[in-house]
Amino acid sequence: MTVSSAPGKVYLFGEHAVVYGEPAVPCAVERRATVTVSLRDDDHVRVRAEDLSLNGFTVEYSGSTGDRPDVNVPAPLVEAAMGYIDAAVEQARDAADAPDAGFDITVESDIPLGAGLGSSAAVVVAGIDAATRELGVELSPREIADRAYKAEYEVQDGQASRADTFCSAMGGAVRVEGDDCRTIDAPALPFVIGFDGGAGDTGALVSGVRDLREQYDFAADTVSTIGDIVRRGEALLADADPDADPEEALLDELGRFMNFNHGLLEALGVSSRSLDSMVWAAREAGAYGAKLTGAGGGGCIVALDPTPETQTGLRFTPGCEDAFRAELATEGVRLEEPPTNADSTAGDDSVEESS
Ligand code: MEV
């Protein structure tokens, strides 16, 4: 049995524009997906997933996710979750040259699904790491990032950047521009996250921006202006001392750029009433800046505030289901201790219950 985990992320700047070759700066945050993999003696793959905002489901299939679980949750979310796990299994089989390997897989995650915190990337990254290790192959975080990107690219019909998967595999703050992926230094930024309890359809949102960009020059300009903001933002980070608490002047200017970035994403049609109202609640509570994070349409916003005010303000905001502080996750994908015997017996019971 092998257990691996990988963090979720917030976008400080640059989602959507990164799909068109502009730079983006996502930051890994301490909310993790944990994937437990045990090799089977046949070629079947049995998946048990809990805490994915899906009520938990179990499905057994051989080789593909053609068999869908019969559960009372939105089909697109289940399809998406199963598609990512399936793609991770294929990458692991390929990396270990073991096309017929079968696995029992358990996915646990405290990252809400489809909410802009990189849940799918974290599941794919941790899944590839655990499954390849279980087959006796140890990949570097960069190799895992590359394979996880291929998996996401396939599931998202070629509409994925390397940003989410690279960030989850490497941890910390990263900069992604096309195929050029680097880790960068950043101070521990005081992230506060607001979650509306919903999710966006990444594929549809990315397609919507693509159509706008093709149809209108001003939409294409909006996308490249996001790239300009990212370049200005990363220059600020490069000048900051990564080991010291961020200075007020830095937070002030990063916050201003985040506000600008949110306005441009709103103009591109990927915000929503609940995301906008959480962004405004955060600003009114005194956050330095706030923006949606990820594909948008619903899900999460990220704000900068070292005080408790934004979290409290968000908790009283209609449409906000949860608000929490998120530390920068300096570690990306990592091997975890397998559960003790007593833990795994408890796990077996709940497989039966959730199937
Ligand atoms: C989704 O988390 C981020 C997007 O930029 C898509 C991508 O980069 O693959 C919207």
GROMACS .gro file of C-alpha atoms and ligand atoms in nm:
model
  365
    1MET     CA    1   0.000   0.000   0.000
    2THR     CA    2   0.135   0.344  -0.091
    3VAL     CA    3  -0.007   0.677   0.025
    4SER     CA    4   0.079   1.009  -0.142
    5SER     CA    5  -0.061   1.356  -0.101
    6ALA     CA    6  -0.045   1.676  -0.303
    7PRO     CA    7  -0.163   2.030  -0.227
    8GLY     CA    8  -0.430   2.246  -0.386
    9LYS     CA    9  -0.352   2.599  -0.500
   10VAL     CA   10  -0.480   2.951  -0.542
   11TYR     CA   11  -0.398   3.176  -0.833
   12LEU     CA   12  -0.234   3.494  -0.712
   13PHE     CA   13  -0.258   3.604  -1.076
   14GLY     CA   14  -0.310   3.478  -1.427
   15GLU     CA   15  -0.574   3.203  -1.458
   16HIS     CA   16  -0.734   3.175  -1.803
   17ALA     CA   17  -0.469   3.401  -1.962
   18VAL     CA   18  -0.215   3.122  -1.894
   19VAL     CA   19  -0.406   2.899  -2.137
   20TYR     CA   20  -0.302   3.143  -2.417
   21GLY     CA   21   0.068   3.160  -2.331
   22GLU     CA   22   0.060   3.446  -2.079
   23PRO     CA   23   0.241   3.387  -1.749
   24ALA     CA   24   0.055   3.291  -1.430
   25VAL     CA   25   0.157   3.273  -1.064
   26PRO     CA   26  -0.029   3.004  -0.870
   27CYS     CA   27   0.064   2.931  -0.507
   28ALA     CA   28   0.020   2.591  -0.341
   29VAL     CA   29  -0.190   2.602  -0.023
   30GLU     CA   30  -0.216   2.365   0.273
   31ARG     CA   31  -0.528   2.181   0.164
   32ARG     CA   32  -0.432   1.840   0.032
   33ALA     CA   33  -0.568   1.545  -0.165
   34THR     CA   34  -0.447   1.210  -0.033
   35VAL     CA   35  -0.449   0.903  -0.256
   36THR     CA   36  -0.392   0.550  -0.124
   37VAL     CA   37  -0.304   0.285  -0.382
   38SER     CA   38  -0.270  -0.093  -0.341
   39LEU     CA   39  -0.171  -0.321  -0.626
   40ARG     CA   40  -0.430  -0.588  -0.715
   41ASP     CA   41  -0.361  -0.929  -0.861
   42ASP     CA   42  -0.595  -0.865  -1.155
   43ASP     CA   43  -0.626  -0.573  -1.399
   44HIS     CA   44  -0.927  -0.412  -1.229
   45VAL     CA   45  -0.929  -0.068  -1.076
   46ARG     CA   46  -1.149  -0.010  -0.775
   47VAL     CA   47  -1.189   0.350  -0.669
   48ARG     CA   48  -1.328   0.475  -0.342
   49ALA     CA   49  -1.358   0.848  -0.312
   50GLU     CA   50  -1.475   1.044  -0.015
   51ASP     CA   51  -1.479   1.406   0.093
   52LEU     CA   52  -1.481   1.528  -0.267
   53SER     CA   53  -1.806   1.716  -0.207
   54LEU     CA   54  -1.959   1.407  -0.365
   55ASN     CA   55  -2.101   1.226  -0.058
   56GLY     CA   56  -1.856   0.943  -0.127
   57PHE     CA   57  -1.883   0.682  -0.397
   58THR     CA   58  -1.725   0.353  -0.488
   59VAL     CA   59  -1.698   0.205  -0.833
   60GLU     CA   60  -1.513  -0.093  -0.970
   61TYR     CA   61  -1.415  -0.106  -1.332
   62SER     CA   62  -1.152  -0.270  -1.545
   63GLY     CA   63  -0.929  -0.034  -1.728
   64SER     CA   64  -1.165   0.248  -1.810
   65THR     CA   65  -1.429   0.456  -1.634
   66GLY     CA   66  -1.702   0.339  -1.871
   67ASP     CA   67  -1.888   0.204  -1.566
   68ARG     CA   68  -2.027   0.506  -1.386
   69PRO     CA   69  -2.112   0.497  -1.018
   70ASP     CA   70  -2.483   0.507  -0.944
   71VAL     CA   71  -2.491   0.791  -0.693
   72ASN     CA   72  -2.716   1.087  -0.639
   73VAL     CA   73  -2.465   1.364  -0.715
   74PRO     CA   74  -2.423   1.590  -1.019
   75ALA     CA   75  -2.309   1.371  -1.308
   76PRO     CA   76  -2.050   1.618  -1.444
   77LEU     CA   77  -1.866   1.623  -1.112
   78VAL     CA   78  -1.861   1.244  -1.086
   79GLU     CA   79  -1.759   1.211  -1.451
   80ALA     CA   80  -1.484   1.465  -1.400
   81ALA     CA   81  -1.352   1.297  -1.083
   82MET     CA   82  -1.355   0.954  -1.245
   83GLY     CA   83  -1.198   1.086  -1.564
   84TYR     CA   84  -0.905   1.235  -1.372
   85ILE     CA   85  -0.847   0.917  -1.172
   86ASP     CA   86  -0.866   0.711  -1.490
   87ALA     CA   87  -0.612   0.935  -1.664
   88ALA     CA   88  -0.378   0.919  -1.362
   89VAL     CA   89  -0.396   0.535  -1.369
   90GLU     CA   90  -0.308   0.536  -1.739
   91GLN     CA   91  -0.007   0.764  -1.678
   92ALA     CA   92   0.117   0.543  -1.393
   93ARG     CA   93   0.078   0.224  -1.601
   94ASP     CA   94   0.268   0.390  -1.885
   95ALA     CA   95   0.548   0.525  -1.661
   96ALA     CA   96   0.601   0.181  -1.505
   97ASP     CA   97   0.551  -0.007  -1.833
   98ALA     CA   98   0.277  -0.208  -1.662
   99PRO     CA   99  -0.027  -0.176  -1.893
  100ASP     CA  100  -0.229  -0.442  -1.710
  101ALA     CA  101  -0.167  -0.328  -1.352
  102GLY     CA  102  -0.482  -0.318  -1.138
  103PHE     CA  103  -0.526  -0.103  -0.828
  104ASP     CA  104  -0.745  -0.040  -0.527
  105ILE     CA  105  -0.751   0.338  -0.496
  106THR     CA  106  -0.887   0.553  -0.217
  107VAL     CA  107  -0.911   0.928  -0.266
  108GLU     CA  108  -0.962   1.161   0.026
  109SER     CA  109  -0.946   1.534  -0.019
  110ASP     CA  110  -1.006   1.846   0.182
  111ILE     CA  111  -1.001   2.051  -0.140
  112PRO     CA  112  -1.354   2.123  -0.266
  113LEU     CA  113  -1.409   1.975  -0.612
  114GLY     CA  114  -1.418   2.211  -0.911
  115ALA     CA  115  -1.400   2.519  -0.688
  116GLY     CA  116  -1.081   2.680  -0.818
  117LEU     CA  117  -0.841   2.530  -0.563
  118GLY     CA  118  -0.685   2.275  -0.798
  119SER     CA  119  -0.862   1.965  -0.663
  120SER     CA  120  -0.831   1.765  -0.984
  121ALA     CA  121  -0.462   1.850  -1.028
  122ALA     CA  122  -0.389   1.746  -0.667
  123VAL     CA  123  -0.574   1.413  -0.711
  124VAL     CA  124  -0.394   1.340  -1.039
  125VAL     CA  125  -0.051   1.436  -0.900
  126ALA     CA  126  -0.092   1.233  -0.579
  127GLY     CA  127  -0.249   0.944  -0.774
  128ILE     CA  128   0.038   0.920  -1.023
  129ASP     CA  129   0.294   0.937  -0.742
  130ALA     CA  130   0.126   0.667  -0.532
  131ALA     CA  131   0.051   0.434  -0.825
  132THR     CA  132   0.400   0.454  -0.977
  133ARG     CA  133   0.565   0.398  -0.637
  134GLU     CA  134   0.336   0.100  -0.582
  135LEU     CA  135   0.473  -0.037  -0.912
  136GLY     CA  136   0.830   0.019  -0.789
  137VAL     CA  137   0.901   0.333  -0.993
  138GLU     CA  138   0.992   0.665  -0.831
  139LEU     CA  139   0.935   0.972  -1.050
  140SER     CA  140   1.073   1.317  -0.972
  141PRO     CA  141   0.815   1.590  -0.891
  142ARG     CA  142   0.886   1.743  -1.235
  143GLU     CA  143   0.815   1.412  -1.409
  144ILE     CA  144   0.495   1.376  -1.208
  145ALA     CA  145   0.398   1.733  -1.303
  146ASP     CA  146   0.455   1.651  -1.668
  147ARG     CA  147   0.249   1.331  -1.659
  148ALA     CA  148  -0.024   1.498  -1.453
  149TYR     CA  149  -0.042   1.776  -1.713
  150LYS     CA  150  -0.086   1.516  -1.989
  151ALA     CA  151  -0.366   1.356  -1.785
  152GLU     CA  152  -0.544   1.691  -1.729
  153TYR     CA  153  -0.491   1.791  -2.092
  154GLU     CA  154  -0.664   1.473  -2.205
  155VAL     CA  155  -0.957   1.505  -1.964
  156GLN     CA  156  -1.003   1.875  -2.041
  157ASP     CA  157  -0.994   1.818  -2.419
  158GLY     CA  158  -0.667   1.999  -2.472
  159GLN     CA  159  -0.775   2.309  -2.280
  160ALA     CA  160  -0.540   2.286  -1.982
  161SER     CA  161  -0.226   2.480  -1.898
  162ARG     CA  162   0.060   2.333  -1.696
  163ALA     CA  163  -0.008   2.572  -1.407
  164ASP     CA  164  -0.229   2.367  -1.170
  165THR     CA  165  -0.040   2.040  -1.204
  166PHE     CA  166   0.308   2.197  -1.184
  167CYS     CA  167   0.212   2.395  -0.875
  168SER     CA  168   0.063   2.092  -0.700
  169ALA     CA  169   0.364   1.872  -0.778
  170MET     CA  170   0.630   2.128  -0.679
  171GLY     CA  171   0.458   2.320  -0.397
  172GLY     CA  172   0.529   2.682  -0.302
  173ALA     CA  173   0.482   2.967  -0.549
  174VAL     CA  174   0.544   2.892  -0.915
  175ARG     CA  175   0.552   3.077  -1.244
  176VAL     CA  176   0.418   2.910  -1.557
  177GLU     CA  177   0.436   3.051  -1.909
  178GLY     CA  178   0.356   2.795  -2.178
  179ASP     CA  179   0.595   2.503  -2.125
  180ASP     CA  180   0.832   2.713  -1.913
  181CYS     CA  181   0.758   2.617  -1.552
  182ARG     CA  182   0.965   2.741  -1.256
  183THR     CA  183   0.942   2.761  -0.881
  184ILE     CA  184   0.981   3.117  -0.750
  185ASP     CA  185   1.052   3.268  -0.410
  186ALA     CA  186   0.760   3.430  -0.233
  187PRO     CA  187   0.702   3.542   0.123
  188ALA     CA  188   0.427   3.370   0.324
  189LEU     CA  189   0.132   3.567   0.190
  190PRO     CA  190  -0.173   3.594   0.420
  191PHE     CA  191  -0.429   3.414   0.203
  192VAL     CA  192  -0.792   3.403   0.306
  193ILE     CA  193  -1.028   3.191   0.098
  194GLY     CA  194  -1.403   3.231   0.060
  195PHE     CA  195  -1.603   2.938  -0.082
  196ASP     CA  196  -1.959   2.970  -0.212
  197GLY     CA  197  -2.022   2.594  -0.189
  198GLY     CA  198  -2.046   2.564  -0.567
  199ALA     CA  199  -1.829   2.470  -0.860
  200GLY     CA  200  -1.764   2.595  -1.210
  201ASP     CA  201  -1.744   2.394  -1.532
  202THR     CA  202  -1.378   2.451  -1.625
  203GLY     CA  203  -1.417   2.327  -1.984
  204ALA     CA  204  -1.715   2.553  -2.057
  205LEU     CA  205  -1.552   2.855  -1.890
  206VAL     CA  206  -1.225   2.810  -2.081
  207SER     CA  207  -1.420   2.769  -2.407
  208GLY     CA  208  -1.617   3.085  -2.330
  209VAL     CA  209  -1.300   3.290  -2.291
  210ARG     CA  210  -1.154   3.132  -2.605
  211ASP     CA  211  -1.462   3.232  -2.808
  212LEU     CA  212  -1.460   3.590  -2.673
  213ARG     CA  213  -1.090   3.622  -2.747
  214GLU     CA  214  -1.138   3.501  -3.104
  215GLN     CA  215  -1.439   3.725  -3.162
  216TYR     CA  216  -1.324   4.057  -3.017
  217ASP     CA  217  -0.987   4.229  -3.022
  218PHE     CA  218  -1.068   4.395  -2.692
  219ALA     CA  219  -1.118   4.051  -2.531
  220ALA     CA  220  -0.781   3.939  -2.669
  221ASP     CA  221  -0.634   4.264  -2.529
  222THR     CA  222  -0.797   4.187  -2.193
  223VAL     CA  223  -0.622   3.849  -2.186
  224SER     CA  224  -0.285   4.006  -2.265
  225THR     CA  225  -0.344   4.278  -2.004
  226ILE     CA  226  -0.381   4.000  -1.747
  227GLY     CA  227  -0.034   3.888  -1.862
  228ASP     CA  228   0.097   4.243  -1.797
  229ILE     CA  229  -0.045   4.234  -1.444
  230VAL     CA  230   0.122   3.898  -1.381
  231ARG     CA  231   0.461   4.032  -1.496
  232ARG     CA  232   0.425   4.335  -1.266
  233GLY     CA  233   0.314   4.113  -0.979
  234GLU     CA  234   0.600   3.868  -1.014
  235ALA     CA  235   0.849   4.157  -1.022
  236LEU     CA  236   0.712   4.264  -0.683
  237LEU     CA  237   0.760   3.912  -0.547
  238ALA     CA  238   1.113   3.895  -0.687
  239ASP     CA  239   1.206   4.211  -0.491
  240ALA     CA  240   1.056   4.084  -0.164
  241ASP     CA  241   1.244   3.898   0.109
  242PRO     CA  242   1.096   3.544   0.100
  243ASP     CA  243   1.197   3.478   0.461
  244ALA     CA  244   1.041   3.788   0.616
  245ASP     CA  245   0.677   3.873   0.678
  246PRO     CA  246   0.553   4.059   0.371
  247GLU     CA  247   0.571   4.437   0.409
  248GLU     CA  248   0.257   4.646   0.398
  249ALA     CA  249   0.369   4.823   0.079
  250LEU     CA  250   0.407   4.486  -0.095
  251LEU     CA  251   0.064   4.363   0.019
  252ASP     CA  252  -0.087   4.694  -0.086
  253GLU     CA  253   0.043   4.671  -0.440
  254LEU     CA  254  -0.017   4.295  -0.480
  255GLY     CA  255  -0.372   4.356  -0.357
  256ARG     CA  256  -0.426   4.634  -0.609
  257PHE     CA  257  -0.309   4.402  -0.889
  258MET     CA  258  -0.537   4.123  -0.763
  259ASN     CA  259  -0.832   4.362  -0.775
  260PHE     CA  260  -0.739   4.461  -1.128
  261ASN     CA  261  -0.701   4.095  -1.228
  262HIS     CA  262  -1.046   4.015  -1.087
  263GLY     CA  263  -1.202   4.302  -1.283
  264LEU     CA  264  -1.056   4.168  -1.607
  265LEU     CA  265  -1.173   3.812  -1.531
  266GLU     CA  266  -1.519   3.955  -1.459
  267ALA     CA  267  -1.509   4.131  -1.798
  268LEU     CA  268  -1.424   3.797  -1.960
  269GLY     CA  269  -1.743   3.654  -1.812
  270VAL     CA  270  -1.596   3.401  -1.569
  271SER     CA  271  -1.706   3.556  -1.240
  272SER     CA  272  -2.046   3.507  -1.079
  273ARG     CA  273  -2.274   3.693  -0.841
  274SER     CA  274  -2.151   3.495  -0.539
  275LEU     CA  275  -1.784   3.531  -0.634
  276ASP     CA  276  -1.829   3.906  -0.686
  277SER     CA  277  -2.010   3.946  -0.358
  278MET     CA  278  -1.736   3.758  -0.169
  279VAL     CA  279  -1.471   3.972  -0.343
  280TRP     CA  280  -1.652   4.288  -0.235
  281ALA     CA  281  -1.709   4.157   0.118
  282ALA     CA  282  -1.335   4.088   0.149
  283ARG     CA  283  -1.242   4.434   0.024
  284GLU     CA  284  -1.495   4.599   0.255
  285ALA     CA  285  -1.354   4.400   0.547
  286GLY     CA  286  -1.014   4.557   0.478
  287ALA     CA  287  -0.839   4.296   0.259
  288TYR     CA  288  -0.553   4.439   0.053
  289GLY     CA  289  -0.710   4.281  -0.253
  290ALA     CA  290  -0.937   3.997  -0.361
  291LYS     CA  291  -1.008   3.801  -0.675
  292LEU     CA  292  -1.168   3.480  -0.791
  293THR     CA  293  -0.928   3.188  -0.819
  294GLY     CA  294  -0.926   2.918  -1.085
  295ALA     CA  295  -1.172   2.879  -1.368
  296GLY     CA  296  -1.446   3.078  -1.192
  297GLY     CA  297  -1.821   3.047  -1.249
  298GLY     CA  298  -1.856   2.961  -0.877
  299GLY     CA  299  -1.627   2.820  -0.613
  300CYS     CA  300  -1.360   3.024  -0.438
  301ILE     CA  301  -1.212   3.369  -0.406
  302VAL     CA  302  -0.874   3.449  -0.256
  303ALA     CA  303  -0.802   3.762  -0.056
  304LEU     CA  304  -0.492   3.900   0.116
  305ASP     CA  305  -0.541   3.993   0.480
  306PRO     CA  306  -0.316   3.920   0.780
  307THR     CA  307  -0.594   4.020   1.024
  308PRO     CA  308  -0.904   3.809   1.108
  309GLU     CA  309  -1.137   4.073   0.957
  310THR     CA  310  -1.177   3.929   0.607
  311GLN     CA  311  -1.250   3.579   0.731
  312THR     CA  312  -1.513   3.716   0.970
  313GLY     CA  313  -1.661   3.943   0.702
  314LEU     CA  314  -1.686   3.654   0.457
  315ARG     CA  315  -1.857   3.431   0.713
  316PHE     CA  316  -2.139   3.686   0.737
  317THR     CA  317  -2.167   3.729   0.360
  318PRO     CA  318  -2.476   3.577   0.197
  319GLY     CA  319  -2.360   3.322  -0.058
  320CYS     CA  320  -2.039   3.241   0.128
  321GLU     CA  321  -2.052   2.888   0.268
  322ASP     CA  322  -1.707   2.870   0.421
  323ALA     CA  323  -1.414   3.103   0.483
  324PHE     CA  324  -1.071   2.991   0.594
  325ARG     CA  325  -0.711   3.093   0.608
  326ALA     CA  326  -0.472   2.900   0.382
  327GLU     CA  327  -0.098   2.878   0.447
  328LEU     CA  328   0.142   2.855   0.154
  329ALA     CA  329   0.223   2.483   0.113
  330THR     CA  330   0.599   2.475   0.072
  331GLU     CA  331   0.595   2.100   0.000
  332GLY     CA  332   0.437   1.967  -0.318
  333VAL     CA  333   0.368   1.600  -0.377
  334ARG     CA  334   0.492   1.381  -0.094
  335LEU     CA  335   0.486   1.027   0.035
  336GLU     CA  336   0.272   0.980   0.347
  337GLU     CA  337   0.281   0.715   0.617
  338PRO     CA  338   0.037   0.432   0.534
  339PRO     CA  339  -0.240   0.391   0.791
  340THR     CA  340  -0.186   0.144   1.073
  341ASN     CA  341  -0.370  -0.192   1.065
  342ALA     CA  342  -0.647  -0.057   1.285
  343ASP     CA  343  -0.699   0.240   1.048
  344SER     CA  344  -0.715   0.024   0.737
  345THR     CA  345  -0.971  -0.213   0.892
  346ALA     CA  346  -1.195   0.089   0.960
  347GLY     CA  347  -1.142   0.195   0.596
  348ASP     CA  348  -1.252  -0.147   0.467
  349ASP     CA  349  -1.581  -0.116   0.655
  350SER     CA  350  -1.661   0.216   0.499
  351VAL     CA  351  -1.588   0.083   0.148
  352GLU     CA  352  -1.878  -0.156   0.195
  353GLU     CA  353  -2.101   0.120   0.327
  354SER     CA  354  -2.031   0.363   0.049
  355SER     CA  355  -2.065   0.120  -0.242
  356MEV     C1  356  -0.814   2.635  -1.389
  356MEV     O1  357  -0.777   2.603  -1.254
  356MEV     C2  358  -0.720   2.738  -1.444
  356MEV     C3  359  -0.744   2.777  -1.591
  356MEV     O2  360  -0.646   2.875  -1.622
  356MEV     C4  361  -0.730   2.658  -1.683
  356MEV     C5  362  -0.586   2.608  -1.691
  356MEV     O3  363  -0.493   2.682  -1.666
  356MEV     O4  364  -0.572   2.490  -1.729
  356MEV     C6  365  -0.881   2.838  -1.611
   0.00000   0.00000   0.00000
